[in-house]
Amino acid sequence: MARIEPFAAIRYTNAEVSHLIAPPYDILSEADKQILLAKDDHNIVAVDLPHVPPKSAGPDEVYDQAAGELTSWLDIRAIARDPTPALYVYHQTYKFGTKTLTRKKFFARLRLSPFGEGSVFAHEQTFGGPKEDRLKLTLATRCHLSPIFGLYPDPGNEVATLFDDAIARDPDQLGMLEGVQNKLWVVTDEDVIAAVKGKLADRPIFIADGHHRYSTALMYHQKEMEQLVRVPEEHPVNYVLAVLCGMEDPGAVIQPYFRSMVDVPGLTTEALKTALNDVFTWTPINKPASAEELARRLAAVGPQAFALYFATENVCAVISPTDSDLLAKYEPKRKPTWRGLAYAIFHRYILDEVVQPTFCGGNAPTLHYHKNMQESIADAMETGGVAVLMPSVTMSQLRDICLAGELMPQKSTYFFPKLATGLVINPLY
């Protein structure tokens, strides 16, 4: 189902790239950008983040300037294009709680197909502004500067094993970024490449991160098709830069995305408990001291459980619907796998059917999103709000949501560590 190809990437000529790589553009502020550029004015953010914040398109000149920077770096050989098409094995080693994990992936070109028409599946809703920014940057540079992150089913870990001999040597590049060790190997062995392509040919790809980048690649492809009389099958415009990882890889972990509800002064424990009536179970717990403790508490109640921490009362409770298909009444056309998701239950029932009409006069409450449980709790304490402590989406839930053609609510999954930008650039010419 998935078609991948090797390619001759543009890469930094340095072997040690800690001072040159960066986190993904969409989590950086102007201050973050300046800190990175202070390390080295050839840091990738000089090209990949021309407009801050990148939630909307900036003026044309900033994208032209980014393209000029890229060209000048090629001229002085700060970066260079590899002579031979390759796949690029990419390992990230990081701390997860008390464990040290390594997530094993590889860069490739991935054949584009519209969502719902091919082997690439989205799992999360996206919005328009960031796509316009990325499209203008792609048009100016004629490159994919940062990859999408895709997952493929691989119960036997067969694909990663194919690279074992190729990466027995020292990596070609390495760099530390925010405590994460990034290693890259260039693999040009034609037999290995053919074997990897063959293994992926019958597998779907589920986008874990980078929905905006994938949509941008589709938009760029459409613009190029309008300009070109004929596009050869192997033309790079038909592909997107992707980092691909097995769903069963021991280092691939989905972390939860937490919320906090603010500006809801009447939302007390007793008021909400009364409003929920017998539709939800209510299990009082102590405020969790860690994400690991929270996960244990939720698992003890059930797969649809999540916790609410009422900051002004210092009260925490785990709630779970008494009917596992609670949303069938409200969303009969949605697939059961979507209706059973804790994030769908929170948004579609708790917010839409309870909080908004009962406590907010029909208006949607203000939601803040957090990648860290303690940040969610701290925000609730600062605002007098309620922290919403969610479970992790499982890999099987992500797969089933995608294959059902459904989309999770925004910010339902958090993949850590984030991919480093700047290790590999995909030229579209």
Tab-separated table of C-alpha atoms in Angstrom:
chain	number	residue	atom	x	y	z
A	1	MET	CA	0.000	0.000	0.000
A	2	ALA	CA	2.734	2.499	0.939
A	3	ARG	CA	5.250	3.464	-1.699
A	4	ILE	CA	8.587	4.819	-0.531
A	5	GLU	CA	11.721	5.806	-2.433
A	6	PRO	CA	15.319	6.661	-1.548
A	7	PHE	CA	16.546	10.146	-2.417
A	8	ALA	CA	19.689	12.256	-2.437
A	9	ALA	CA	19.168	14.524	0.548
A	10	ILE	CA	20.641	17.904	1.336
A	11	ARG	CA	22.457	17.676	4.676
A	12	TYR	CA	24.853	19.662	6.807
A	13	THR	CA	28.487	18.898	6.040
A	14	ASN	CA	29.256	18.766	9.782
A	15	ALA	CA	29.169	15.368	11.462
A	16	GLU	CA	28.241	16.929	14.830
A	17	VAL	CA	25.088	18.979	14.373
A	18	SER	CA	23.872	19.810	17.884
A	19	HIS	CA	24.252	23.535	17.155
A	20	LEU	CA	22.515	23.287	13.771
A	21	ILE	CA	19.341	21.271	14.310
A	22	ALA	CA	16.148	22.546	15.912
A	23	PRO	CA	12.778	21.444	17.276
A	24	PRO	CA	9.821	21.536	14.848
A	25	TYR	CA	8.925	25.027	13.654
A	26	ASP	CA	5.403	24.974	15.094
A	27	ILE	CA	6.487	24.798	18.743
A	28	LEU	CA	9.032	27.650	18.540
A	29	SER	CA	8.651	31.302	19.496
A	30	GLU	CA	10.702	34.241	18.244
A	31	ALA	CA	12.763	34.031	21.452
A	32	ASP	CA	13.419	30.321	20.802
A	33	LYS	CA	14.524	31.159	17.266
A	34	GLN	CA	16.993	33.788	18.454
A	35	ILE	CA	18.478	31.416	21.052
A	36	LEU	CA	19.084	28.817	18.340
A	37	LEU	CA	20.605	31.367	15.958
A	38	ALA	CA	22.889	32.596	18.730
A	39	LYS	CA	24.430	29.110	18.772
A	40	ASP	CA	25.113	29.265	15.026
A	41	ASP	CA	23.730	31.547	12.328
A	42	HIS	CA	23.475	28.480	10.092
A	43	ASN	CA	20.955	26.847	12.399
A	44	ILE	CA	18.081	25.440	10.354
A	45	VAL	CA	15.565	27.876	11.901
A	46	ALA	CA	17.077	30.619	9.713
A	47	VAL	CA	15.414	28.829	6.794
A	48	ASP	CA	12.605	26.774	8.338
A	49	LEU	CA	11.047	29.513	10.480
A	50	PRO	CA	10.970	32.725	8.427
A	51	HIS	CA	7.694	33.953	9.932
A	52	VAL	CA	6.787	33.834	13.642
A	53	PRO	CA	4.305	32.654	14.685
A	54	PRO	CA	3.801	30.332	11.707
A	55	LYS	CA	0.049	30.060	12.295
A	56	SER	CA	-0.615	32.330	9.320
A	57	ALA	CA	1.238	33.298	6.160
A	58	GLY	CA	3.823	36.061	6.439
A	59	PRO	CA	4.965	38.590	3.824
A	60	ASP	CA	6.557	37.245	0.645
A	61	GLU	CA	9.960	38.737	1.418
A	62	VAL	CA	10.593	36.555	4.485
A	63	TYR	CA	10.162	33.392	2.413
A	64	ASP	CA	12.367	34.785	-0.350
A	65	GLN	CA	15.008	35.535	2.269
A	66	ALA	CA	14.781	31.962	3.588
A	67	ALA	CA	15.310	30.617	0.060
A	68	GLY	CA	18.299	32.925	-0.369
A	69	GLU	CA	19.828	31.633	2.860
A	70	LEU	CA	19.462	28.051	1.673
A	71	THR	CA	21.147	28.861	-1.644
A	72	SER	CA	24.032	30.664	0.036
A	73	TRP	CA	24.598	27.742	2.405
A	74	LEU	CA	24.839	25.430	-0.599
A	75	ASP	CA	27.299	27.818	-2.254
A	76	ILE	CA	29.666	27.823	0.732
A	77	ARG	CA	29.078	24.083	1.367
A	78	ALA	CA	27.674	24.542	4.839
A	79	ILE	CA	25.179	22.073	3.413
A	80	ALA	CA	25.546	19.776	0.408
A	81	ARG	CA	23.474	17.325	-1.587
A	82	ASP	CA	24.417	13.679	-1.245
A	83	PRO	CA	25.759	12.078	-4.435
A	84	THR	CA	23.692	8.872	-4.171
A	85	PRO	CA	20.032	8.207	-3.327
A	86	ALA	CA	19.694	6.733	0.139
A	87	LEU	CA	17.425	5.897	3.006
A	88	TYR	CA	18.455	7.638	6.222
A	89	VAL	CA	18.171	5.643	9.431
A	90	TYR	CA	17.287	7.875	12.356
A	91	HIS	CA	17.474	6.894	16.033
A	92	GLN	CA	16.411	9.045	18.975
A	93	THR	CA	17.438	8.033	22.502
A	94	TYR	CA	15.553	9.695	25.337
A	95	LYS	CA	14.370	9.369	28.923
A	96	PHE	CA	10.793	8.215	29.533
A	97	GLY	CA	10.078	8.244	33.237
A	98	THR	CA	12.795	6.070	34.760
A	99	LYS	CA	13.529	4.299	31.467
A	100	THR	CA	15.912	5.096	28.611
A	101	LEU	CA	14.312	4.316	25.252
A	102	THR	CA	15.462	4.444	21.630
A	103	ARG	CA	12.916	5.109	18.889
A	104	LYS	CA	14.139	3.608	15.597
A	105	LYS	CA	12.970	5.219	12.356
A	106	PHE	CA	14.155	6.136	8.884
A	107	PHE	CA	13.785	8.999	6.402
A	108	ALA	CA	12.369	8.291	2.951
A	109	ARG	CA	10.271	9.904	0.300
A	110	LEU	CA	6.663	8.765	0.724
A	111	ARG	CA	4.301	8.742	-2.248
A	112	LEU	CA	1.518	11.299	-1.832
A	113	SER	CA	-2.131	10.327	-2.000
A	114	PRO	CA	-5.161	12.342	-0.902
A	115	PHE	CA	-6.570	11.302	2.454
A	116	GLY	CA	-9.153	8.591	1.958
A	117	GLU	CA	-7.839	7.592	-1.458
A	118	GLY	CA	-4.608	5.761	-0.757
A	119	SER	CA	-2.388	4.265	1.903
A	120	VAL	CA	-1.767	7.361	4.028
A	121	PHE	CA	-4.193	8.096	6.859
A	122	ALA	CA	-4.708	11.157	9.052
A	123	HIS	CA	-5.788	10.798	12.663
A	124	GLU	CA	-6.306	14.393	13.824
A	125	GLN	CA	-8.121	17.535	12.729
A	126	THR	CA	-6.040	20.375	11.204
A	127	PHE	CA	-6.605	24.057	10.515
A	128	GLY	CA	-5.826	26.330	7.578
A	129	GLY	CA	-3.340	28.975	8.698
A	130	PRO	CA	-0.205	26.863	9.205
A	131	LYS	CA	-0.661	25.256	5.780
A	132	GLU	CA	-0.441	28.653	4.058
A	133	ASP	CA	2.813	29.451	5.832
A	134	ARG	CA	4.326	26.079	4.898
A	135	LEU	CA	3.134	26.358	1.296
A	136	LYS	CA	4.792	29.742	0.802
A	137	LEU	CA	8.022	28.364	2.266
A	138	THR	CA	7.914	25.285	0.018
A	139	LEU	CA	7.253	27.393	-3.072
A	140	ALA	CA	10.186	29.671	-2.240
A	141	THR	CA	12.757	27.026	-1.309
A	142	ARG	CA	11.507	24.145	-3.502
A	143	CYS	CA	12.330	21.826	-0.620
A	144	HIS	CA	10.659	19.899	2.150
A	145	LEU	CA	12.598	21.229	5.120
A	146	SER	CA	10.950	19.152	7.828
A	147	PRO	CA	9.335	15.708	7.639
A	148	ILE	CA	6.015	14.235	8.550
A	149	PHE	CA	6.148	11.464	11.154
A	150	GLY	CA	4.443	8.276	9.967
A	151	LEU	CA	3.726	4.967	11.691
A	152	TYR	CA	3.353	1.596	9.997
A	153	PRO	CA	2.270	-1.759	11.471
A	154	ASP	CA	5.232	-4.063	12.047
A	155	PRO	CA	4.455	-6.649	14.760
A	156	GLY	CA	7.639	-8.606	14.090
A	157	ASN	CA	9.877	-5.497	13.921
A	158	GLU	CA	10.923	-6.740	10.479
A	159	VAL	CA	11.667	-3.385	8.854
A	160	ALA	CA	13.988	-1.995	11.529
A	161	THR	CA	15.879	-5.312	11.565
A	162	LEU	CA	16.719	-4.906	7.862
A	163	PHE	CA	18.958	-1.970	8.812
A	164	ASP	CA	20.954	-3.827	11.494
A	165	ASP	CA	24.023	-4.543	9.368
A	166	ALA	CA	23.951	-1.131	7.696
A	167	ILE	CA	24.111	0.726	11.028
A	168	ALA	CA	26.720	-1.456	12.712
A	169	ARG	CA	29.201	1.370	12.111
A	170	ASP	CA	29.329	4.775	13.786
A	171	PRO	CA	26.575	7.193	12.700
A	172	ASP	CA	27.243	9.663	9.905
A	173	GLN	CA	25.784	12.504	11.953
A	174	LEU	CA	24.733	12.998	15.515
A	175	GLY	CA	23.472	15.780	17.717
A	176	MET	CA	21.945	16.446	21.115
A	177	LEU	CA	18.749	18.487	21.199
A	178	GLU	CA	16.896	19.233	24.421
A	179	GLY	CA	18.298	16.140	26.112
A	180	VAL	CA	17.541	13.796	23.204
A	181	GLN	CA	20.385	12.065	21.333
A	182	ASN	CA	19.783	12.085	17.559
A	183	LYS	CA	21.788	9.734	15.314
A	184	LEU	CA	21.681	9.414	11.522
A	185	TRP	CA	23.084	6.765	9.193
A	186	VAL	CA	23.156	7.065	5.400
A	187	VAL	CA	22.126	3.731	3.833
A	188	THR	CA	22.822	3.346	0.099
A	189	ASP	CA	22.902	-0.464	-0.080
A	190	GLU	CA	20.506	-1.279	-2.927
A	191	ASP	CA	19.573	-4.675	-1.522
A	192	VAL	CA	18.625	-3.182	1.847
A	193	ILE	CA	16.652	-0.407	0.171
A	194	ALA	CA	14.795	-2.897	-2.041
A	195	ALA	CA	13.966	-5.082	0.964
A	196	VAL	CA	12.619	-2.129	2.962
A	197	LYS	CA	10.524	-0.947	0.010
A	198	GLY	CA	9.127	-4.450	-0.372
A	199	LYS	CA	8.181	-4.716	3.294
A	200	LEU	CA	6.379	-1.356	3.262
A	201	ALA	CA	4.557	-2.014	-0.012
A	202	ASP	CA	1.613	-3.795	1.632
A	203	ARG	CA	1.311	-1.606	4.732
A	204	PRO	CA	-0.631	1.562	5.507
A	205	ILE	CA	1.005	4.691	6.927
A	206	PHE	CA	-0.682	6.509	9.798
A	207	ILE	CA	0.393	10.126	10.279
A	208	ALA	CA	1.469	10.602	13.885
A	209	ASP	CA	2.704	14.173	13.506
A	210	GLY	CA	2.856	16.589	10.604
A	211	HIS	CA	-0.698	16.677	9.259
A	212	HIS	CA	-0.164	20.288	8.164
A	213	ARG	CA	3.056	19.363	6.361
A	214	TYR	CA	1.376	16.506	4.530
A	215	SER	CA	-1.548	18.711	3.496
A	216	THR	CA	0.947	21.340	2.351
A	217	ALA	CA	2.735	18.765	0.194
A	218	LEU	CA	-0.599	17.923	-1.445
A	219	MET	CA	-1.244	21.618	-2.097
A	220	TYR	CA	2.243	22.064	-3.556
A	221	HIS	CA	1.737	19.007	-5.749
A	222	GLN	CA	-1.513	20.468	-7.067
A	223	LYS	CA	0.134	23.793	-7.909
A	224	GLU	CA	2.983	22.055	-9.718
A	225	MET	CA	0.541	19.893	-11.680
A	226	GLU	CA	-1.193	23.062	-12.847
A	227	GLN	CA	2.126	24.470	-14.098
A	228	LEU	CA	3.746	21.414	-15.647
A	229	VAL	CA	2.502	19.763	-18.821
A	230	ARG	CA	3.646	16.332	-17.733
A	231	VAL	CA	5.089	15.129	-14.413
A	232	PRO	CA	7.181	11.933	-14.564
A	233	GLU	CA	6.171	9.183	-12.168
A	234	GLU	CA	9.395	9.508	-10.173
A	235	HIS	CA	9.372	13.309	-9.948
A	236	PRO	CA	9.953	14.369	-6.309
A	237	VAL	CA	6.842	16.550	-6.375
A	238	ASN	CA	4.832	13.314	-6.140
A	239	TYR	CA	6.373	12.551	-2.730
A	240	VAL	CA	6.654	14.014	0.752
A	241	LEU	CA	9.594	13.834	3.133
A	242	ALA	CA	8.722	11.318	5.848
A	243	VAL	CA	10.217	9.760	8.940
A	244	LEU	CA	8.717	6.274	9.284
A	245	CYS	CA	8.561	4.137	12.427
A	246	GLY	CA	7.043	0.792	13.317
A	247	MET	CA	3.996	1.083	15.583
A	248	GLU	CA	5.339	-1.759	17.702
A	249	ASP	CA	8.818	-0.270	18.072
A	250	PRO	CA	9.671	-0.382	21.812
A	251	GLY	CA	10.740	3.248	21.688
A	252	ALA	CA	7.519	4.528	20.071
A	253	VAL	CA	5.297	5.924	22.809
A	254	ILE	CA	2.105	8.008	22.622
A	255	GLN	CA	1.767	10.391	25.529
A	256	PRO	CA	-1.493	12.032	26.623
A	257	TYR	CA	-2.499	15.616	25.894
A	258	PHE	CA	-3.975	17.318	28.953
A	259	ARG	CA	-6.476	20.152	29.144
A	260	SER	CA	-7.624	22.794	31.593
A	261	MET	CA	-11.057	24.425	31.616
A	262	VAL	CA	-10.996	28.059	32.726
A	263	ASP	CA	-13.624	30.798	33.089
A	264	VAL	CA	-16.198	28.347	34.455
A	265	PRO	CA	-16.684	29.663	38.034
A	266	GLY	CA	-19.810	27.592	38.782
A	267	LEU	CA	-18.156	24.294	37.897
A	268	THR	CA	-17.723	22.700	41.324
A	269	THR	CA	-17.422	19.045	42.210
A	270	GLU	CA	-20.939	18.810	43.593
A	271	ALA	CA	-22.472	20.763	40.724
A	272	LEU	CA	-20.809	18.622	38.058
A	273	LYS	CA	-21.472	15.401	39.934
A	274	THR	CA	-25.151	16.319	40.076
A	275	ALA	CA	-25.189	17.281	36.384
A	276	LEU	CA	-23.606	13.976	35.403
A	277	ASN	CA	-26.188	12.144	37.551
A	278	ASP	CA	-25.829	8.385	36.988
A	279	VAL	CA	-24.321	8.717	33.497
A	280	PHE	CA	-20.769	8.565	34.872
A	281	THR	CA	-19.095	6.742	37.705
A	282	TRP	CA	-17.280	9.080	40.115
A	283	THR	CA	-14.192	7.807	41.959
A	284	PRO	CA	-12.450	10.285	44.311
A	285	ILE	CA	-8.636	10.068	44.279
A	286	ASN	CA	-5.727	12.082	45.601
A	287	LYS	CA	-4.208	14.537	43.151
A	288	PRO	CA	-1.746	12.392	41.144
A	289	ALA	CA	1.894	13.084	41.884
A	290	SER	CA	3.078	11.900	38.458
A	291	ALA	CA	1.846	10.932	35.019
A	292	GLU	CA	2.721	7.329	35.830
A	293	GLU	CA	0.488	7.402	38.921
A	294	LEU	CA	-2.318	8.959	36.874
A	295	ALA	CA	-2.042	6.228	34.238
A	296	ARG	CA	-2.335	3.547	36.926
A	297	ARG	CA	-5.380	5.244	38.465
A	298	LEU	CA	-7.156	5.533	35.116
A	299	ALA	CA	-6.345	1.981	34.081
A	300	ALA	CA	-7.875	0.691	37.327
A	301	VAL	CA	-11.230	2.274	36.386
A	302	GLY	CA	-11.366	1.474	32.668
A	303	PRO	CA	-10.261	2.421	29.133
A	304	GLN	CA	-12.648	5.416	28.891
A	305	ALA	CA	-11.699	6.936	32.232
A	306	PHE	CA	-10.162	10.375	32.742
A	307	ALA	CA	-9.645	12.565	35.796
A	308	LEU	CA	-10.817	16.040	36.763
A	309	TYR	CA	-8.919	18.161	39.282
A	310	PHE	CA	-10.932	21.040	40.779
A	311	ALA	CA	-8.207	23.471	41.782
A	312	THR	CA	-10.210	25.783	44.060
A	313	GLU	CA	-11.406	22.796	46.104
A	314	ASN	CA	-8.233	20.686	45.818
A	315	VAL	CA	-10.449	17.757	44.830
A	316	CYS	CA	-9.688	15.139	42.192
A	317	ALA	CA	-11.922	12.406	40.804
A	318	VAL	CA	-11.744	9.791	38.076
A	319	ILE	CA	-14.897	9.625	35.965
A	320	SER	CA	-15.986	7.065	33.394
A	321	PRO	CA	-19.264	6.593	31.464
A	322	THR	CA	-21.536	3.863	32.763
A	323	ASP	CA	-22.511	3.096	29.148
A	324	SER	CA	-19.443	2.247	27.052
A	325	ASP	CA	-21.264	3.533	23.948
A	326	LEU	CA	-22.589	6.700	25.568
A	327	LEU	CA	-22.087	8.740	22.393
A	328	ALA	CA	-24.242	6.480	20.190
A	329	LYS	CA	-27.272	8.616	21.037
A	330	TYR	CA	-25.480	11.857	20.115
A	331	GLU	CA	-23.286	10.722	17.236
A	332	PRO	CA	-24.999	7.714	15.639
A	333	LYS	CA	-23.203	8.252	12.323
A	334	ARG	CA	-19.738	8.195	13.866
A	335	LYS	CA	-17.893	4.882	14.060
A	336	PRO	CA	-17.889	2.971	17.388
A	337	THR	CA	-14.101	3.236	17.615
A	338	TRP	CA	-14.410	7.051	17.648
A	339	ARG	CA	-17.348	7.059	20.055
A	340	GLY	CA	-15.379	4.939	22.526
A	341	LEU	CA	-12.405	7.297	22.686
A	342	ALA	CA	-11.986	9.133	26.014
A	343	TYR	CA	-11.143	12.359	24.167
A	344	ALA	CA	-14.342	12.124	22.111
A	345	ILE	CA	-16.389	11.483	25.250
A	346	PHE	CA	-14.887	14.495	26.994
A	347	HIS	CA	-15.404	16.877	24.076
A	348	ARG	CA	-18.721	15.613	22.735
A	349	TYR	CA	-20.496	14.861	26.012
A	350	ILE	CA	-18.816	16.589	28.973
A	351	LEU	CA	-18.239	19.841	27.096
A	352	ASP	CA	-21.097	19.921	24.578
A	353	GLU	CA	-23.895	18.330	26.609
A	354	VAL	CA	-23.006	19.340	30.183
A	355	VAL	CA	-20.496	22.134	30.706
A	356	GLN	CA	-21.491	24.424	27.831
A	357	PRO	CA	-25.293	24.463	28.366
A	358	THR	CA	-25.301	24.108	32.163
A	359	PHE	CA	-22.323	26.178	33.306
A	360	CYS	CA	-21.432	28.505	30.397
A	361	GLY	CA	-24.798	29.834	29.244
A	362	GLY	CA	-24.516	28.000	25.930
A	363	ASN	CA	-21.021	29.304	25.147
A	364	ALA	CA	-18.026	27.037	24.751
A	365	PRO	CA	-15.702	27.134	27.784
A	366	THR	CA	-12.127	28.277	27.354
A	367	LEU	CA	-9.769	25.321	26.969
A	368	HIS	CA	-6.003	25.357	27.386
A	369	TYR	CA	-3.920	22.430	26.121
A	370	HIS	CA	-0.880	21.027	27.918
A	371	LYS	CA	1.713	18.371	27.125
A	372	ASN	CA	2.544	17.975	30.808
A	373	MET	CA	0.196	16.942	33.613
A	374	GLN	CA	1.750	19.288	36.159
A	375	GLU	CA	1.356	22.229	33.761
A	376	SER	CA	-2.351	21.416	33.425
A	377	ILE	CA	-2.759	21.331	37.207
A	378	ALA	CA	-0.728	24.521	37.666
A	379	ASP	CA	-2.831	26.328	35.070
A	380	ALA	CA	-6.029	25.247	36.803
A	381	MET	CA	-4.664	26.472	40.143
A	382	GLU	CA	-3.646	29.823	38.652
A	383	THR	CA	-6.982	30.401	36.909
A	384	GLY	CA	-9.305	28.745	39.399
A	385	GLY	CA	-10.206	26.230	36.734
A	386	VAL	CA	-10.432	22.479	36.321
A	387	ALA	CA	-7.552	20.332	35.048
A	388	VAL	CA	-8.643	17.562	32.693
A	389	LEU	CA	-6.198	14.669	33.042
A	390	MET	CA	-6.524	12.396	30.031
A	391	PRO	CA	-5.237	8.887	29.286
A	392	SER	CA	-2.853	8.029	26.481
A	393	VAL	CA	-4.329	6.979	23.162
A	394	THR	CA	-3.075	3.493	22.344
A	395	MET	CA	-1.473	2.518	19.051
A	396	SER	CA	-4.396	0.199	18.336
A	397	GLN	CA	-6.870	3.049	18.906
A	398	LEU	CA	-4.905	5.295	16.538
A	399	ARG	CA	-4.846	2.550	13.895
A	400	ASP	CA	-8.564	1.809	14.251
A	401	ILE	CA	-9.539	5.501	14.129
A	402	CYS	CA	-7.527	5.971	10.930
A	403	LEU	CA	-8.855	2.865	9.200
A	404	ALA	CA	-12.407	3.869	10.126
A	405	GLY	CA	-11.908	7.178	8.326
A	406	GLU	CA	-12.434	9.153	11.527
A	407	LEU	CA	-10.459	12.040	13.039
A	408	MET	CA	-9.713	12.477	16.710
A	409	PRO	CA	-10.378	15.803	18.435
A	410	GLN	CA	-7.538	18.290	18.107
A	411	LYS	CA	-4.556	17.539	20.351
A	412	SER	CA	-5.448	13.998	21.364
A	413	THR	CA	-1.947	12.563	20.945
A	414	TYR	CA	1.502	13.795	21.902
A	415	PHE	CA	4.492	12.055	20.364
A	416	PHE	CA	7.731	12.581	22.262
A	417	PRO	CA	10.471	13.198	21.460
A	418	LYS	CA	9.706	15.556	18.614
A	419	LEU	CA	11.654	14.959	15.410
A	420	ALA	CA	14.684	17.190	14.979
A	421	THR	CA	14.537	19.551	12.006
A	422	GLY	CA	17.683	19.994	9.944
A	423	LEU	CA	19.075	16.476	9.725
A	424	VAL	CA	17.655	15.863	6.258
A	425	ILE	CA	16.238	18.233	3.602
A	426	ASN	CA	14.294	16.840	0.652
A	427	PRO	CA	14.897	18.792	-2.605
A	428	LEU	CA	11.908	18.958	-4.941
A	429	TYR	CA	13.951	19.470	-8.100
